[in-house]
Coordinates of C-alpha atoms in Angstrom, one line a residue:
M1 CA -46.3 -45.9 -29.3
P2 CA -46.8 -43.0 -26.9
A3 CA -43.2 -43.3 -25.8
C4 CA -42.1 -43.1 -29.4
C5 CA -44.2 -39.9 -29.8
I6 CA -42.6 -38.3 -26.7
Y7 CA -39.2 -39.3 -28.0
N8 CA -39.8 -37.6 -31.4
D9 CA -41.2 -34.5 -29.7
V10 CA -37.9 -34.1 -27.7
F11 CA -35.7 -33.9 -30.8
Q12 CA -37.4 -30.9 -32.3
Y13 CA -36.4 -27.3 -32.8
E14 CA -38.8 -24.3 -33.1
T15 CA -37.9 -20.9 -34.4
N16 CA -39.8 -17.7 -35.2
K17 CA -40.7 -16.6 -38.7
V18 CA -39.0 -13.3 -39.5
T19 CA -40.4 -10.6 -41.8
R20 CA -37.5 -8.5 -43.4
I21 CA -38.6 -5.0 -44.3
K22 CA -36.3 -3.3 -46.8
S23 CA -36.8 0.3 -45.8
M24 CA -34.2 3.1 -45.6
N25 CA -36.0 4.8 -42.8
Y26 CA -36.4 1.8 -40.6
G27 CA -33.0 0.5 -41.4
T28 CA -31.5 3.8 -40.3
I29 CA -33.5 3.7 -37.0
K30 CA -32.3 0.2 -36.4
W31 CA -28.6 1.0 -36.8
I32 CA -28.9 4.1 -34.7
F33 CA -30.4 2.1 -31.9
H34 CA -27.8 -0.6 -32.3
M35 CA -24.9 1.9 -32.2
I36 CA -26.4 3.6 -29.0
V37 CA -26.8 0.3 -27.3
F38 CA -23.4 -1.0 -28.3
S39 CA -21.7 2.3 -27.1
Y40 CA -23.5 2.1 -23.8
V41 CA -22.7 -1.6 -23.2
S42 CA -19.1 -1.1 -24.1
F43 CA -18.7 2.0 -21.9
A44 CA -20.3 0.3 -18.9
L45 CA -18.2 -2.8 -19.5
V46 CA -15.0 -0.8 -19.3
S47 CA -15.8 2.0 -16.9
D48 CA -17.6 -0.2 -14.3
K49 CA -15.3 -3.2 -14.9
L50 CA -18.3 -5.5 -15.3
Y51 CA -16.1 -8.2 -16.6
Q52 CA -14.7 -8.7 -13.1
W53 CA -15.8 -10.9 -10.2
K54 CA -16.0 -8.5 -7.3
E55 CA -15.6 -9.5 -3.7
P56 CA -16.3 -7.5 -0.6
L57 CA -13.4 -6.9 1.7
I58 CA -12.7 -8.1 5.3
S59 CA -11.2 -5.3 7.4
S60 CA -9.5 -4.6 10.7
V61 CA -8.7 -1.1 12.1
H62 CA -6.2 0.2 14.7
T63 CA -5.9 3.9 15.8
K64 CA -3.3 6.0 17.7
V65 CA -4.2 9.5 18.8
K66 CA -1.3 11.9 19.5
G67 CA -1.3 15.4 21.1
V68 CA -1.1 17.4 24.3
A69 CA -3.6 19.9 25.6
E70 CA -3.3 22.7 28.3
V71 CA -6.5 23.2 30.3
R72 CA -7.1 26.3 32.5
E73 CA -10.0 26.1 34.9
E74 CA -11.3 28.0 37.9
I75 CA -11.7 26.2 41.3
L76 CA -13.1 27.4 44.6
E77 CA -10.6 26.9 47.4
N78 CA -11.5 28.2 50.9
G79 CA -14.1 30.5 49.4
I80 CA -11.5 32.0 47.0
K81 CA -11.6 31.4 43.2
K82 CA -8.4 30.1 41.9
E83 CA -7.2 29.4 38.3
V84 CA -5.5 26.0 37.9
Q85 CA -3.5 24.9 34.9
R86 CA -3.6 21.2 33.9
V87 CA -1.9 19.3 31.1
F88 CA -3.9 16.5 29.4
D89 CA -2.0 13.8 27.3
T90 CA -3.3 10.8 25.4
A91 CA -4.1 8.8 28.5
D92 CA -6.3 11.6 29.8
Y93 CA -8.5 12.4 26.8
T94 CA -8.8 9.2 24.9
F95 CA -11.0 6.2 25.9
H96 CA -11.2 2.7 24.5
L97 CA -14.4 1.9 22.6
Q98 CA -15.6 -1.3 21.0
G99 CA -15.5 -1.7 17.2
N100 CA -13.8 0.6 14.8
S101 CA -14.2 3.7 16.9
F102 CA -12.2 6.0 19.1
F103 CA -13.2 8.9 21.4
V104 CA -11.4 12.2 22.1
M105 CA -12.6 14.3 25.1
T106 CA -13.1 18.0 24.4
N107 CA -15.0 19.2 27.5
F108 CA -15.9 18.0 31.0
L109 CA -17.7 18.7 34.3
E110 CA -16.4 17.4 37.6
T111 CA -18.1 16.7 40.9
E112 CA -15.4 16.2 43.5
G113 CA -15.3 14.5 46.9
Q114 CA -18.3 12.3 46.6
T115 CA -18.9 9.7 49.4
Q116 CA -21.6 7.2 50.1
G117 CA -24.3 8.7 52.4
L118 CA -27.6 10.6 52.8
C119 CA -28.0 14.0 51.2
P120 CA -30.7 16.2 49.6
E121 CA -31.0 15.6 45.8
H122 CA -30.2 18.4 43.4
P123 CA -33.4 20.5 43.0
D124 CA -35.4 20.1 39.8
R125 CA -39.1 19.6 38.9
R126 CA -39.0 16.0 40.0
T127 CA -37.2 16.3 43.3
L128 CA -38.7 19.5 44.9
C129 CA -40.9 18.8 47.9
S130 CA -42.7 20.7 50.7
S131 CA -43.2 17.8 53.2
D132 CA -42.4 14.1 53.7
R133 CA -45.6 13.2 51.9
N134 CA -44.0 14.3 48.6
C135 CA -41.2 11.7 49.0
K136 CA -41.6 8.0 48.9
N137 CA -39.3 5.7 50.9
G138 CA -37.4 3.3 48.6
W139 CA -38.5 5.0 45.4
M140 CA -35.9 4.6 42.6
D141 CA -36.4 6.9 39.6
P142 CA -34.2 6.1 36.6
Q143 CA -33.5 9.8 36.3
S144 CA -32.6 10.2 40.0
K145 CA -29.1 10.1 41.6
G146 CA -30.1 7.7 44.4
I147 CA -32.8 6.0 46.4
Q148 CA -35.3 8.2 48.3
T149 CA -35.5 7.8 52.1
G150 CA -39.0 9.3 52.4
R151 CA -37.8 12.5 54.1
C152 CA -38.0 16.1 52.7
I153 CA -35.0 18.1 53.9
V154 CA -33.5 21.5 53.2
Y155 CA -31.2 21.8 50.2
K156 CA -30.3 25.5 50.4
G157 CA -32.1 28.4 52.0
K158 CA -35.9 27.7 51.8
Q159 CA -35.5 25.2 48.9
K160 CA -36.3 21.6 50.0
T161 CA -35.8 18.3 48.1
C162 CA -36.2 14.7 48.8
E163 CA -33.4 13.0 50.7
V164 CA -31.6 10.2 48.9
S165 CA -29.1 7.5 49.7
A166 CA -26.4 8.1 47.1
W167 CA -22.9 9.4 46.3
C168 CA -23.0 12.8 48.1
P169 CA -23.0 15.6 47.2
T170 CA -25.2 14.7 44.2
E171 CA -24.2 15.9 40.7
A172 CA -25.5 19.4 39.9
T173 CA -27.2 20.1 36.6
K174 CA -24.9 22.4 34.7
E175 CA -24.3 23.5 31.2
A176 CA -21.1 22.4 29.5
P177 CA -18.3 25.1 29.8
R178 CA -18.1 27.6 27.0
P179 CA -15.7 27.7 25.3
A180 CA -14.7 24.0 25.5
L181 CA -11.9 23.3 27.9
L182 CA -9.9 21.3 25.3
T183 CA -10.4 23.5 22.2
S184 CA -6.8 22.8 21.4
A185 CA -7.8 19.2 20.6
E186 CA -8.3 20.2 17.0
N187 CA -4.5 20.0 16.6
F188 CA -4.4 16.4 17.7
T189 CA -3.6 13.8 15.1
V190 CA -4.7 10.3 14.6
L191 CA -2.9 7.5 12.8
I192 CA -5.4 5.0 11.3
K193 CA -4.0 1.6 10.4
N194 CA -6.4 -0.4 8.1
N195 CA -5.6 -3.9 7.0
I196 CA -7.9 -5.5 4.4
D197 CA -8.2 -8.9 2.8
F198 CA -9.9 -10.4 -0.2
P199 CA -9.9 -14.2 0.6
G200 CA -11.5 -15.1 -2.7
H201 CA -8.7 -13.4 -4.6
N202 CA -6.0 -14.4 -2.1
Y203 CA -4.9 -10.7 -1.8
T204 CA -4.1 -8.7 1.4
T205 CA -2.9 -5.1 1.7
R206 CA -3.0 -2.1 4.1
N207 CA -3.3 1.7 3.9
V208 CA 0.2 2.3 5.4
L209 CA 2.5 2.2 2.4
P210 CA 6.1 0.8 2.6
D211 CA 7.5 4.3 2.0
F212 CA 5.2 5.9 4.5
N213 CA 6.5 9.3 5.8
I214 CA 5.6 9.6 9.6
S215 CA 5.7 13.4 9.4
C216 CA 3.0 13.6 6.7
T217 CA -0.6 14.9 7.3
F218 CA -3.6 14.0 5.2
H219 CA -4.6 16.5 2.5
K220 CA -7.3 15.8 0.0
I221 CA -5.3 17.0 -2.9
Q222 CA -1.6 17.2 -1.9
N223 CA -1.4 14.1 0.2
P224 CA -4.5 11.9 -0.2
L225 CA -2.9 8.6 0.8
C226 CA -1.4 9.8 4.1
P227 CA -3.1 7.8 7.1
I228 CA -2.3 10.6 9.7
F229 CA -5.3 13.0 10.1
R230 CA -5.4 16.3 12.0
L231 CA -8.8 16.5 13.8
G232 CA -9.4 20.1 12.8
D233 CA -8.9 19.2 9.1
I234 CA -11.5 16.5 9.3
F235 CA -14.1 19.0 10.5
R236 CA -13.0 21.5 7.8
E237 CA -13.7 18.8 5.1
T238 CA -17.3 18.4 6.4
G239 CA -17.9 22.2 6.8
D240 CA -18.3 22.0 10.6
N241 CA -16.7 24.2 13.3
F242 CA -14.6 22.2 15.7
S243 CA -14.8 24.8 18.5
E244 CA -18.6 24.7 18.5
M245 CA -18.9 20.9 18.3
A246 CA -16.3 20.5 21.1
I247 CA -18.7 22.1 23.6
Q248 CA -21.4 19.4 23.5
G249 CA -19.6 16.7 21.6
G250 CA -20.7 14.8 18.6
I251 CA -20.1 11.8 16.3
M252 CA -17.9 12.0 13.2
G253 CA -17.6 9.3 10.5
I254 CA -14.3 8.6 8.7
E255 CA -15.0 6.6 5.6
I256 CA -12.3 4.5 3.9
Y257 CA -13.3 3.2 0.5
W258 CA -11.3 0.6 -1.3
D259 CA -12.0 0.1 -5.1
C260 CA -9.3 -2.4 -6.0
N261 CA -8.5 -3.6 -9.5
L262 CA -6.5 -6.7 -9.1
D263 CA -5.9 -7.5 -12.7
S264 CA -2.2 -7.7 -13.4
W265 CA -2.2 -5.3 -16.4
S266 CA -4.0 -2.4 -14.5
H267 CA -3.4 -3.2 -10.9
H268 CA -4.7 -0.5 -8.5
C269 CA -5.6 -0.8 -4.8
H270 CA -5.4 2.4 -2.7
P271 CA -7.9 3.8 -0.2
K272 CA -10.0 6.9 -0.7
Y273 CA -10.8 8.8 2.5
S274 CA -14.0 10.9 3.1
F275 CA -15.7 12.3 6.1
R276 CA -19.2 13.0 7.3
R277 CA -21.0 14.1 10.5
L278 CA -23.2 11.3 11.8
D279 CA -25.1 12.9 14.8
D280 CA -28.1 15.2 14.5
R281 CA -26.8 18.7 14.1
T282 CA -30.3 20.3 13.6
T283 CA -31.8 19.8 17.1
N284 CA -32.0 22.8 19.3
D285 CA -33.2 21.0 22.4
S286 CA -30.3 21.3 24.9
S287 CA -32.2 20.6 28.1
Y288 CA -30.3 18.3 30.5
M289 CA -32.8 15.4 30.6
S290 CA -34.0 15.5 27.0
P291 CA -33.3 12.4 24.9
R292 CA -32.9 14.7 21.9
S293 CA -30.2 16.9 23.5
P294 CA -27.4 17.4 21.0
G295 CA -23.8 16.1 21.3
Y296 CA -22.2 13.1 22.8
N297 CA -21.3 12.6 26.4
F298 CA -21.0 10.0 29.2
R299 CA -19.8 9.8 32.8
Y300 CA -17.0 7.9 34.5
A301 CA -15.5 8.2 38.0
K302 CA -12.0 8.3 39.6
Y303 CA -12.0 6.4 42.9
Y304 CA -9.6 7.1 45.8
K305 CA -9.5 6.8 49.7
E306 CA -9.1 9.7 52.1
N307 CA -8.7 9.0 55.8
N308 CA -9.7 5.4 55.1
V309 CA -13.0 6.6 53.5
E310 CA -13.7 5.7 49.9
K311 CA -14.3 8.8 47.7
R312 CA -14.7 9.5 44.1
T313 CA -14.5 12.3 41.5
L314 CA -17.5 12.1 39.1
I315 CA -16.6 13.4 35.6
K316 CA -19.1 14.1 32.9
V317 CA -17.2 13.9 29.7
F318 CA -18.1 15.7 26.4
G319 CA -16.2 14.7 23.3
I320 CA -16.2 13.5 19.8
R321 CA -16.6 9.9 18.8
F322 CA -15.0 9.0 15.5
D323 CA -16.5 5.9 13.8
I324 CA -14.3 4.4 11.1
L325 CA -16.4 2.9 8.3
V326 CA -14.4 0.7 5.9
F327 CA -16.1 -0.7 2.7
G328 CA -15.2 -1.5 -0.8
T329 CA -14.7 -4.4 -3.3
G330 CA -11.8 -6.1 -5.1
G331 CA -12.4 -7.2 -8.7
K332 CA -10.5 -9.5 -11.0
L333 CA -11.2 -10.7 -14.6
D334 CA -13.6 -13.6 -14.6
V335 CA -14.7 -15.3 -17.9
I336 CA -18.1 -16.4 -16.4
Q337 CA -18.9 -12.8 -15.3
L338 CA -18.0 -11.5 -18.8
I339 CA -20.3 -14.1 -20.5
V340 CA -23.2 -13.4 -18.1
Y341 CA -22.8 -9.6 -18.8
I342 CA -22.7 -10.0 -22.6
G343 CA -25.7 -12.4 -22.4
S344 CA -27.7 -10.0 -20.2
T345 CA -27.1 -7.0 -22.6
L346 CA -28.1 -8.8 -25.8
S347 CA -31.7 -8.1 -25.0
Y348 CA -31.0 -4.4 -25.2
F349 CA -30.5 -4.7 -29.0
G350 CA -34.2 -5.7 -29.2
L351 CA -35.1 -2.1 -28.3
A352 CA -34.8 -1.3 -32.0
T353 CA -37.4 -4.0 -32.9
V354 CA -39.7 -2.8 -30.1
F355 CA -39.6 0.8 -31.3
I356 CA -40.0 0.0 -35.0
D357 CA -42.9 -2.3 -34.2
F358 CA -44.5 0.5 -32.2
L359 CA -44.2 2.8 -35.2
I360 CA -45.7 0.3 -37.6
N361 CA -48.5 -0.6 -35.2
T362 CA -49.3 3.1 -34.6
Y363 CA -49.2 4.3 -38.1
S364 CA -51.3 1.3 -39.4
S365 CA -54.0 1.8 -36.8
K366 CA -57.6 2.7 -37.8
C367 CA -57.3 6.0 -36.0
C368 CA -54.5 7.2 -38.4
R369 CA -56.2 5.7 -41.4
S370 CA -59.5 7.6 -40.6
H371 CA -58.4 10.8 -38.9
V372 CA -54.8 11.5 -39.9
Y373 CA -54.0 10.4 -43.5
P374 CA -57.0 12.1 -45.2
Y375 CA -56.1 15.5 -43.7
C376 CA -52.3 15.4 -43.4
K377 CA -50.5 15.3 -46.7
C378 CA -47.1 15.1 -44.9
C379 CA -48.2 11.9 -43.2
A380 CA -49.4 10.2 -46.4
C381 CA -46.0 8.5 -46.8
C382 CA -46.6 6.7 -43.5
A383 CA -49.6 4.8 -45.0
V384 CA -47.0 2.2 -46.2
N385 CA -47.0 1.0 -42.7
E386 CA -50.4 -0.7 -43.3
Y387 CA -48.7 -2.9 -45.9
Y388 CA -45.8 -3.7 -43.5
Y389 CA -48.4 -4.5 -40.8
A390 CA -50.3 -6.8 -43.1
K391 CA -47.1 -8.7 -44.0
K392 CA -45.9 -8.9 -40.4
C393 CA -49.1 -9.7 -38.5
E394 CA -51.8 -12.2 -39.0
S395 CA -55.1 -11.4 -37.3
I396 CA -57.1 -14.3 -36.0
V397 CA -60.6 -14.0 -34.8
E398 CA -61.7 -16.3 -32.0
P399 CA -63.8 -19.1 -33.5
K400 CA -66.9 -18.6 -31.3
P401 CA -70.3 -20.2 -32.0
T402 CA -71.7 -16.8 -32.8
L403 CA -69.1 -16.0 -35.5
K404 CA -70.4 -15.8 -39.1
Y405 CA -69.2 -14.2 -42.4
V406 CA -71.5 -12.8 -45.1
S407 CA -70.6 -11.9 -48.7
F408 CA -73.0 -9.8 -50.8
V409 CA -72.3 -9.7 -54.6
D410 CA -73.1 -6.0 -54.7
E411 CA -70.5 -5.1 -52.0
L412 CA -66.7 -5.0 -52.3
H413 CA -66.1 -6.1 -48.7
I414 CA -67.2 -8.9 -46.4
R415 CA -69.3 -8.5 -43.3
R416 CA -68.4 -10.2 -40.0
V417 CA -71.3 -11.0 -37.7
D418 CA -70.3 -11.9 -34.1
Q419 CA -73.6 -11.8 -32.2
Q420 CA -76.7 -13.8 -31.4
L421 CA -79.4 -13.2 -34.1
L422 CA -82.3 -13.4 -31.5
G423 CA -84.9 -14.0 -34.2
R424 CA -83.6 -11.4 -36.7
S425 CA -82.9 -12.3 -40.2
L426 CA -79.2 -12.6 -41.0
Q427 CA -79.9 -10.3 -44.0
D428 CA -80.8 -7.4 -41.7
V429 CA -77.8 -7.7 -39.3
K430 CA -75.3 -4.9 -40.2
G431 CA -72.1 -6.6 -39.0
E432 CA -68.5 -5.3 -39.2
K433 CA -66.9 -4.6 -42.6
V434 CA -63.8 -6.7 -43.3
P435 CA -61.6 -6.2 -46.4
R436 CA -62.0 -9.0 -48.9
P437 CA -58.8 -11.1 -49.2
L438 CA -56.9 -11.1 -52.4
M439 CA -57.8 -14.0 -54.7
D440 CA -55.2 -16.8 -55.1
F441 CA -55.3 -17.8 -58.7
T442 CA -52.7 -20.6 -58.4
D443 CA -55.4 -23.2 -57.9
L444 CA -57.0 -22.6 -61.3
S445 CA -54.5 -25.0 -62.8
R446 CA -56.3 -27.8 -61.1
L447 CA -59.5 -27.2 -62.9
P448 CA -60.5 -29.5 -65.9
L449 CA -59.8 -28.4 -69.4
S450 CA -63.5 -27.4 -70.0
L451 CA -63.0 -24.6 -67.5
Q452 CA -59.9 -23.2 -69.1
D453 CA -60.0 -20.5 -71.7
P454 CA -61.5 -21.6 -75.0
T455 CA -59.5 -21.2 -78.2
P456 CA -60.2 -17.6 -79.5
I457 CA -61.9 -17.3 -82.8
P458 CA -60.1 -14.9 -85.2
G459 CA -62.1 -11.8 -86.0
Q460 CA -64.5 -12.2 -83.1
P461 CA -64.2 -10.1 -79.9
E462 CA -64.1 -11.9 -76.5
Q463 CA -67.3 -11.6 -74.4
I464 CA -67.7 -11.7 -70.6
Q465 CA -71.1 -12.5 -69.2
L466 CA -72.3 -9.8 -66.8
L467 CA -75.0 -10.0 -64.2
S468 CA -78.3 -8.6 -65.5
A469 CA -79.2 -5.2 -64.0
E470 CA -82.8 -6.4 -63.6
A471 CA -83.9 -8.6 -60.7
T472 CA -85.7 -11.9 -61.3
P473 CA -89.5 -11.5 -60.8
R474 CA -90.5 -12.5 -57.3
P475 CA -92.5 -15.8 -56.9
S476 CA -95.4 -15.9 -54.6
N477 CA -93.5 -17.8 -51.8
N478 CA -90.5 -15.5 -52.0
P479 CA -89.6 -14.2 -48.4
A480 CA -89.5 -10.5 -47.6
W481 CA -85.8 -10.3 -47.0
C482 CA -84.9 -11.6 -50.5
Q483 CA -83.4 -9.1 -52.9
C484 CA -82.8 -11.3 -55.9
G485 CA -86.1 -13.1 -56.3
N486 CA -84.6 -16.7 -56.1
C487 CA -84.5 -17.2 -52.3
L488 CA -86.8 -19.7 -50.5
P489 CA -87.9 -20.1 -46.9
S490 CA -85.7 -22.1 -44.6
Q491 CA -86.7 -25.7 -43.5
L492 CA -84.8 -25.4 -40.2
P493 CA -86.5 -25.2 -36.8
E494 CA -87.8 -21.8 -35.7
R495 CA -84.9 -21.1 -33.4
R496 CA -82.3 -21.7 -36.2
R497 CA -84.2 -20.4 -39.1
S498 CA -82.9 -16.8 -39.0
L499 CA -79.4 -18.2 -39.8
E500 CA -80.5 -19.1 -43.4
E501 CA -82.5 -16.0 -44.0
L502 CA -79.8 -14.4 -46.2
C503 CA -79.8 -13.3 -49.9
C504 CA -76.8 -13.0 -52.2
R505 CA -77.5 -9.2 -52.5
K506 CA -77.8 -6.3 -50.1
K507 CA -80.0 -4.3 -52.5
P508 CA -82.4 -5.5 -55.2
G509 CA -80.8 -6.8 -58.4
A510 CA -79.9 -9.9 -60.4
C511 CA -79.1 -13.2 -58.5
I512 CA -75.5 -14.5 -58.5
T513 CA -76.8 -17.9 -59.5
T514 CA -77.5 -16.5 -63.0
S515 CA -73.8 -15.6 -63.6
E516 CA -71.5 -17.8 -65.7
P517 CA -68.8 -18.2 -63.0
F518 CA -71.4 -19.7 -60.6
G519 CA -72.4 -22.3 -63.1
K520 CA -68.8 -23.3 -63.9
L521 CA -67.2 -22.9 -60.5
V522 CA -70.0 -24.2 -58.3
L523 CA -72.5 -26.3 -60.3
S524 CA -70.2 -27.9 -62.9
R525 CA -70.5 -31.6 -62.1
R526 CA -67.3 -32.4 -64.0
A527 CA -65.3 -29.7 -62.1
L528 CA -66.6 -30.9 -58.8
Q529 CA -65.8 -34.6 -59.6
F530 CA -62.3 -33.5 -60.7
L531 CA -61.8 -31.7 -57.3
L532 CA -62.9 -34.8 -55.4
L533 CA -60.7 -37.1 -57.4
Y534 CA -57.8 -34.6 -57.0
Q535 CA -58.0 -35.2 -53.3
E536 CA -58.8 -39.0 -53.4
P537 CA -57.8 -40.4 -56.8
L538 CA -59.3 -43.9 -56.2
L539 CA -62.6 -42.6 -54.9
V540 CA -65.6 -44.8 -55.8
L541 CA -69.1 -43.7 -54.7
D542 CA -72.7 -44.8 -55.2
M543 CA -75.3 -42.3 -56.3
E544 CA -76.4 -41.2 -52.8
S545 CA -72.8 -40.7 -51.6
T546 CA -71.8 -39.0 -54.8
N547 CA -74.6 -36.4 -54.5
R548 CA -73.7 -35.7 -50.9
R549 CA -70.0 -35.3 -51.7
L550 CA -70.7 -33.1 -54.7
R551 CA -73.1 -31.0 -52.7
H552 CA -70.6 -30.3 -50.0
C553 CA -67.9 -29.7 -52.5
A554 CA -70.1 -27.2 -54.2
Y555 CA -70.7 -25.5 -50.8
R556 CA -66.9 -25.3 -50.3
C557 CA -66.3 -24.0 -53.9
Y558 CA -68.8 -21.2 -53.3
T559 CA -67.3 -20.1 -50.0
T560 CA -63.8 -20.3 -51.3
W561 CA -64.8 -18.2 -54.3
R562 CA -66.7 -15.6 -52.5
F563 CA -64.7 -15.3 -49.2
G564 CA -61.2 -15.9 -50.6
S565 CA -59.6 -17.0 -47.3
Q566 CA -60.0 -20.5 -45.9
D567 CA -60.3 -19.0 -42.4
L568 CA -63.3 -16.9 -43.6
A569 CA -64.7 -19.7 -45.7
D570 CA -65.0 -22.0 -42.7
F571 CA -67.5 -19.6 -41.1
G572 CA -69.1 -18.3 -44.4
I573 CA -72.9 -18.5 -44.7
L574 CA -74.3 -19.4 -48.1
P575 CA -77.2 -17.2 -49.4
S576 CA -80.5 -19.0 -49.6
C577 CA -80.6 -18.7 -53.4
C578 CA -77.2 -20.3 -53.8
R579 CA -77.9 -23.0 -51.2
W580 CA -81.2 -24.1 -52.9
K581 CA -79.6 -23.9 -56.3
I582 CA -76.9 -26.4 -55.2
R583 CA -79.5 -28.6 -53.4
R584 CA -81.6 -28.9 -56.5
E585 CA -78.6 -29.8 -58.6
F586 CA -77.4 -32.4 -56.1
P587 CA -80.4 -33.3 -54.1
K588 CA -80.8 -35.5 -51.1
S589 CA -83.2 -38.4 -51.4
D590 CA -85.4 -37.5 -48.4
G591 CA -85.2 -33.7 -49.1
Q592 CA -84.2 -32.9 -45.5
Y593 CA -81.0 -30.8 -45.0
S594 CA -79.2 -30.1 -41.7
G595 CA -78.1 -26.5 -42.5
F596 CA -74.8 -24.7 -41.4
K597 CA -72.7 -26.2 -38.7
S598 CA -69.8 -24.3 -37.0
P599 CA -66.5 -26.1 -37.6
Y600 CA -65.4 -25.6 -34.0

């Protein structure tokens, strides 16, 4: 049996109940939202090609730098300064780097004729000394040019430094030449060959076109696809000055962006070049040893032998490193991507519902009802939102043990009490006002014929029995909280007694039990029996069971009559006068009654 229940639960379908509001204003708002969302979704689908499956590229880069530079520098030969002219070609000023990078030398410092030996270190704050005690034998400073021997010797004149075992003479600390020795390097050109592959789309291409003109030079507007770049033009694109950057060196990025549309009907796959400076151009710290010194430099040496003695020329190179950054995607129509995009954007159409629900909830709030509508005539038309809200939402109160509903015959509303009574009479608890639900008259057809309208007598006006304006005289045992004169003290224990201390009226007046509807709807034995048989047509009861069922049916008839809603009737408290009137009509043999019990 449990397996059968689980099987039946599987083959079920649940859906939400929808309230359709026929309103010109809200209908217009809905369609405006839908048109905005549809326009945005369609535009994004076409412009961003969101119907494609996009794959990142795999890239390889190869570069060739071309150009010749003339360098004029002064050298000291036999105490005489002499200007020397040198020509630098590609082999002199380019260096191989790992990755997609290449380096162009723009400036340099040379220390010639170095040999392995002992010599004083170049003077600075770390190497100056006054005696051997300032030098430590075997000390190796990462910033030093060699290993100290422990001796303090003369460097020049009265200046002394620690002796080191190193390539001598040690490199002097000098500023880079100004202007840069290879300022003409801005006229060098570089050919960048970039091959890309999209393995998922089985597509390969490169930036060098079949009709490539080897004499072209890249220009952002006139020749944007040419892969040959003049170095000076690259700096002009970034707003930097080549001559200034050539002194200390730097790092420049060449970005190649591929946005490939591989669909056959709109095929497009060409690179887009852009440039940016990557090193820190803001620092002003140009000290020799500072890690924040600007530019880009490194050292290398040229080794040779003279008179069978190994020597070298140490060269500190300043230049510009060019990093080639290749990125991009290739996209092609994919049905799954299209379905996923459409599915993900369907939720955007719910924005109209969210916005309209926000308006309805806002304009139907208690704040608007109490503080806006009475004083703002222009906002009076918004009061219809209360009707929409009532049709759209169903408020449910948590069925707590302290929840109770009270209905007074001299009040148009119902009171909700959700608190512990703590010995106070329920009659004296103020509670929260709740609108009385509209009466459903469809169930009147179930009543017996004696409760239906009698045949009118010609010539006689119809009469409706009204409650008397005068209250019933109070008997001697009438409690103080009673306002109608028919209430009796509760038989419940002391701790529960306050729950039954309730009258049918809030103010003194006639009791509801004296009205004609009370007698016909609540106390009519024939009507109650008819309702019991309506539920159970074959019901057969003895006298005791009949009274119990009729009494409980009368309780239910009263709560349904006075509270209107079944949810309220379940927690409705009968007034003492009505309760005892029903008990006297349908008594219990022992005269002991249990009182109200919460249904949950």
